[in-house]
Short mmCIF file of C-alpha atoms in Angstrom, two decimals:
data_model
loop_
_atom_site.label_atom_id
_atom_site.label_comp_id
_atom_site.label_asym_id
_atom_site.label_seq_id
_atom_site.Cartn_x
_atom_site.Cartn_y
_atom_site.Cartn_z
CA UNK A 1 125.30 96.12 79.51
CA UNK A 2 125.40 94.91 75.73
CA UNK A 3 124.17 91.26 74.34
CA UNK A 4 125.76 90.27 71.15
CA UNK A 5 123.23 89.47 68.34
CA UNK A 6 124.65 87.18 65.95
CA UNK A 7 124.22 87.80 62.16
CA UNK A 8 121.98 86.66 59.77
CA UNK A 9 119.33 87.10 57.30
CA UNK A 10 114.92 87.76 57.93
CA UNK A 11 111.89 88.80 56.81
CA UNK A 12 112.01 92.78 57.43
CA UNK A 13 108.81 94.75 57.33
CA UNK A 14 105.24 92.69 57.53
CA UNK A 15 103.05 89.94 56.03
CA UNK A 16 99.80 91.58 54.12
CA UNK A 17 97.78 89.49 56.03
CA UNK A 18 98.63 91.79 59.13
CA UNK A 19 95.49 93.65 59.63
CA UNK A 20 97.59 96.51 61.20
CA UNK A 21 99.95 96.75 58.99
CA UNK A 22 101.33 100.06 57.36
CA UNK A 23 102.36 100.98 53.50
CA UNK A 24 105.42 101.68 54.71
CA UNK A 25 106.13 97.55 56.24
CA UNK A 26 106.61 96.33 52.64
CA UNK A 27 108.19 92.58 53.49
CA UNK A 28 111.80 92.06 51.78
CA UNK A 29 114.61 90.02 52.64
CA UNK A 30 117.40 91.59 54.72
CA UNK A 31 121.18 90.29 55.86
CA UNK A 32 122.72 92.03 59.54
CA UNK A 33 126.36 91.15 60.59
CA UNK A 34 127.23 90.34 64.03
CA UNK A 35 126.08 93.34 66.63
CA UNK A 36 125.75 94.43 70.20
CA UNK A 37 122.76 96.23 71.23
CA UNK A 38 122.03 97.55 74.83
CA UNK A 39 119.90 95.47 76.77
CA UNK A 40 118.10 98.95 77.83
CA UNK A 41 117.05 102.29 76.71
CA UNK A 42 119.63 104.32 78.06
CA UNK A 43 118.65 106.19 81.03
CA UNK A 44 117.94 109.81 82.61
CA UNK A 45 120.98 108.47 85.18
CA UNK A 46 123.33 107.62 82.28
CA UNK A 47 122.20 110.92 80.16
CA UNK A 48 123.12 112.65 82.91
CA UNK A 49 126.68 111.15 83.63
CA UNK A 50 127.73 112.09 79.91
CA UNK A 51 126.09 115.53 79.51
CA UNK A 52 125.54 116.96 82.85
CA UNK A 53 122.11 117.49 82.40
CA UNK A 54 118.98 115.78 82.35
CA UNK A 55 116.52 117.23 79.59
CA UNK A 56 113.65 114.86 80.06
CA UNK A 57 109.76 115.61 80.94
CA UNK A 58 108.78 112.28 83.14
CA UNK A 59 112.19 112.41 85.99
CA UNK A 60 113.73 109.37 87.49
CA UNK A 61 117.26 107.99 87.14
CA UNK A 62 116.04 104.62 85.60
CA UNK A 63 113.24 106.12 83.74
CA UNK A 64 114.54 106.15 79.90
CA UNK A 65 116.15 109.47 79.26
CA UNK A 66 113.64 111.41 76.53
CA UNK A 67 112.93 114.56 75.09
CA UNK A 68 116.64 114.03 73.36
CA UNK A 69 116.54 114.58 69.22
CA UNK A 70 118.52 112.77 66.93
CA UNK A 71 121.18 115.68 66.96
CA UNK A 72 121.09 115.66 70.50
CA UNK A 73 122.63 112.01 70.75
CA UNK A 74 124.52 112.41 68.19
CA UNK A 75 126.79 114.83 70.97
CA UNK A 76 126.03 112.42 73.74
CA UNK A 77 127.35 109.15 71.23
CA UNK A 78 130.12 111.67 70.28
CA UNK A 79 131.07 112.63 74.18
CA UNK A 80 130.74 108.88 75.30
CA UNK A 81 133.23 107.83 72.79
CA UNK A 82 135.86 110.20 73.64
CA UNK A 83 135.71 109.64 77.13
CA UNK A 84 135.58 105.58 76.55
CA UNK A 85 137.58 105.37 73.69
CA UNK A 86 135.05 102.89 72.02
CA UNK A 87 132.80 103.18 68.86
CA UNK A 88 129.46 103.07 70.33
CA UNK A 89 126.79 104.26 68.02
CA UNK A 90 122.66 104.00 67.12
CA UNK A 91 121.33 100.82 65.30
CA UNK A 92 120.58 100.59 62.17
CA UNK A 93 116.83 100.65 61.14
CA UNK A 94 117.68 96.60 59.85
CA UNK A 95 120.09 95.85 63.13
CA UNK A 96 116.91 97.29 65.09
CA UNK A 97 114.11 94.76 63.97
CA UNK A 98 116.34 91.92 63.90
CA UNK A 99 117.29 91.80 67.33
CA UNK A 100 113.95 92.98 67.78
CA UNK A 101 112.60 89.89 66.42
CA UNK A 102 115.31 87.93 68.28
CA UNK A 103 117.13 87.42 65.39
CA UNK A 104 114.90 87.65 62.81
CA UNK A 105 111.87 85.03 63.92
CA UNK A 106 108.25 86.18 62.93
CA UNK A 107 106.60 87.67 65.93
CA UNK A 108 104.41 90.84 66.21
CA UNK A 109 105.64 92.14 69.19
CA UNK A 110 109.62 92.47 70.42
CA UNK A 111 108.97 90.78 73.63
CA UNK A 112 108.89 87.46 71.55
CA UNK A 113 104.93 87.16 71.52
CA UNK A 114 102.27 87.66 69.09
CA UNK A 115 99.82 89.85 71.13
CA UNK A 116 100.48 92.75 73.38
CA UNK A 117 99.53 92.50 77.09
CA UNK A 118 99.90 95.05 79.29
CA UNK A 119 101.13 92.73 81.83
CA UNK A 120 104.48 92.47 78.86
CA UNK A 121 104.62 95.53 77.40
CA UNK A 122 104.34 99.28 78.38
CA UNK A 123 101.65 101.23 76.22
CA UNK A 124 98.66 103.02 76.65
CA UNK A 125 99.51 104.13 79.57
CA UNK A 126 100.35 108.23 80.90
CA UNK A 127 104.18 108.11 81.88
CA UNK A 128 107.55 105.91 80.83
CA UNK A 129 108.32 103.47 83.73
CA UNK A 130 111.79 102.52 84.64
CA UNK A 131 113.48 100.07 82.39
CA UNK A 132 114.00 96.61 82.53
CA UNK A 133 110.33 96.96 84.27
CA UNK A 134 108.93 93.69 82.17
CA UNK A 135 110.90 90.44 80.93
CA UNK A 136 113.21 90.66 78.35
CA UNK A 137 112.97 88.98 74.95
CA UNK A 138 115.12 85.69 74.59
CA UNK A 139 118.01 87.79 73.56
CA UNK A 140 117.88 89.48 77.05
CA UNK A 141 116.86 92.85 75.42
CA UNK A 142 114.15 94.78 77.36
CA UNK A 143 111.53 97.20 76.26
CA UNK A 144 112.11 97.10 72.52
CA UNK A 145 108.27 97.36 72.09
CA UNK A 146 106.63 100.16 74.28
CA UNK A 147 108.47 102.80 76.80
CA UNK A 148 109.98 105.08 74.34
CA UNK A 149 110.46 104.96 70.45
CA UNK A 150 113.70 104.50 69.89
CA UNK A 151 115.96 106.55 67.21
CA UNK A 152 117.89 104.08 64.60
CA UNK A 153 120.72 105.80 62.52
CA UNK A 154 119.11 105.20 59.41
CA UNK A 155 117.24 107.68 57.00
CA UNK A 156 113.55 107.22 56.92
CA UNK A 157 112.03 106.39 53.56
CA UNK A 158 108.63 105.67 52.79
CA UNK A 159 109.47 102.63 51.01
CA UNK A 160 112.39 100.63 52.09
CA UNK A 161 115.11 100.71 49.63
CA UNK A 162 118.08 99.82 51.42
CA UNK A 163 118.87 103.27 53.46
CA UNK A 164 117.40 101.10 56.30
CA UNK A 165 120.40 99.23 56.54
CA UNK A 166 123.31 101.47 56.70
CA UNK A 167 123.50 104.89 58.63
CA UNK A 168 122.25 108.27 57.35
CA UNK A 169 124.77 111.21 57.49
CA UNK A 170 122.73 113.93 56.79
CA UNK A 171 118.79 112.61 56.50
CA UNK A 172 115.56 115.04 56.09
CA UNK A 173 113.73 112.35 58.70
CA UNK A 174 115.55 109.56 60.84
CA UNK A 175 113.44 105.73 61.36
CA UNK A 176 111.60 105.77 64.84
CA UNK A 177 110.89 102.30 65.96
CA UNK A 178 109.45 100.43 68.76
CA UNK A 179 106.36 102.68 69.68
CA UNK A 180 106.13 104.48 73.43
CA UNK A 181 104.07 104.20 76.47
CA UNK A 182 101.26 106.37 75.13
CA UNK A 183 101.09 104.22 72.06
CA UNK A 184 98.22 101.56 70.77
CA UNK A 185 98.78 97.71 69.88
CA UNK A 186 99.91 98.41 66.24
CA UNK A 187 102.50 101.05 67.45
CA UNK A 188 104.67 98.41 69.66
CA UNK A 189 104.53 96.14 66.96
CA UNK A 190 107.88 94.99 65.37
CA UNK A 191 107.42 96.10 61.82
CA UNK A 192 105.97 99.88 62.80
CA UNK A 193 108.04 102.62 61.59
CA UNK A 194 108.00 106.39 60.87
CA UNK A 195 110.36 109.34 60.75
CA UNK A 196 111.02 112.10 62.66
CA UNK A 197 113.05 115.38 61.55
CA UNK A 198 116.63 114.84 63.24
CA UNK A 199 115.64 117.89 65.45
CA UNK A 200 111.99 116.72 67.10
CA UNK A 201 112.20 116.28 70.73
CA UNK A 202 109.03 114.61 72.87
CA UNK A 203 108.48 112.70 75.88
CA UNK A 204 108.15 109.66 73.92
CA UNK A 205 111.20 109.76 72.26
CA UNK A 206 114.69 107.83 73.53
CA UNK A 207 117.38 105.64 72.11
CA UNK A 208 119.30 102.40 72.77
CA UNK A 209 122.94 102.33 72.10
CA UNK A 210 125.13 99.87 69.50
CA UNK A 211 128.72 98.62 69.40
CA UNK A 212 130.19 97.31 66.98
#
């Protein structure tokens, strides 16, 4: 399932007054057109459907599919499309914190709330758990912080400077975003970000589909 997540303009990165805050979360002003997103990580069961296989460490058809690279899902986007004849594709770093954010509003954490619980969020903890597992933000998207990091389509850059809102064709290091279930506090938050070379693989490491 897909929500649409209507365009518009916000706050990207975070405030300096964020006492967990990053180099790399410098605040600048940031447009997205209309999107869909997937309400969900996309799972082992749905991995499976497309590939054949099921590559991930922690096993369980509504677990999140992980140990999948960059280049991995790049076949599994490419396989999915042929088969369904749509354009289905990874967010873009931008497209990923707005809807994160629910459209841009200033909150720390992607379940709409400005301090992680446990009883909200899935971190800290020693395996993924099946998604959908908490309440969704007011967009109806689930587990944006937590679970697995999820892969955007953008190239990383230490310093935002507008790769973060288009795709990357051939990046050194893709944008991770949303932290994972072994993660602390400041690694769920909305505005944490790193890169990963397109080929890492690790069990806290999945994607979310988008659709233009």
């Amino acid at each position: 399932k897909f929500r649409r997540i209507p365009g518009g303009s916000f706050r990207m990165g975070s405030p300096s007054s964020d006492k967990d805050r990053s180099n790399n979360e410098r605040q600048h002003t940031v447009r997205v057109g209309e999107f869909w997103l997937g309400e969900t990580e996309v799972t082992q069961a749905q991995w499976q459907a497309v590939m054949g296989s099921n590559p991930s460490y922690f096993k369980g058809r509504d677990l999140p599919v992980e140990q999948v690279s960059w280049k991995d899902i790049q076949e599994f986007i490419k396989k999915l499309n042929a088969r369904t004849g749509k354009k289905f594709h990874l967010p873009t770093e931008a497209e990923w914190e707005y809807a994160c954010r629910e459209g841009g509003r200033k909150v720390r954490y992607c379940n709409g709330k400005d301090e992680a619980s446990k009883s909200g969020i899935h971190y800290r903890s020693s395996m993924t758990k099946p998604v959908a597992s908490f309440a969704p933000n007011s967009l109806g998207l689930y587990d944006m912080s937590g679970n697995v990091a999820e892969w955007t389509c953008s190239a990383y850059t230490a310093s935002y400077d507008g790769r973060e809102q288009k795709c990357g064709v051939s990046a050194r290091k893709y944008s991770l975003r949303g932290g994972s279930w072994g993660g602390l506090p400041r690694r769920v938050r909305a505005a944490d970000r790193y890169g990963y070379d397109p080929g890492n693989r690790g069990s806290g490491l999945g994607f979310r589909l988008a659709q233009d």
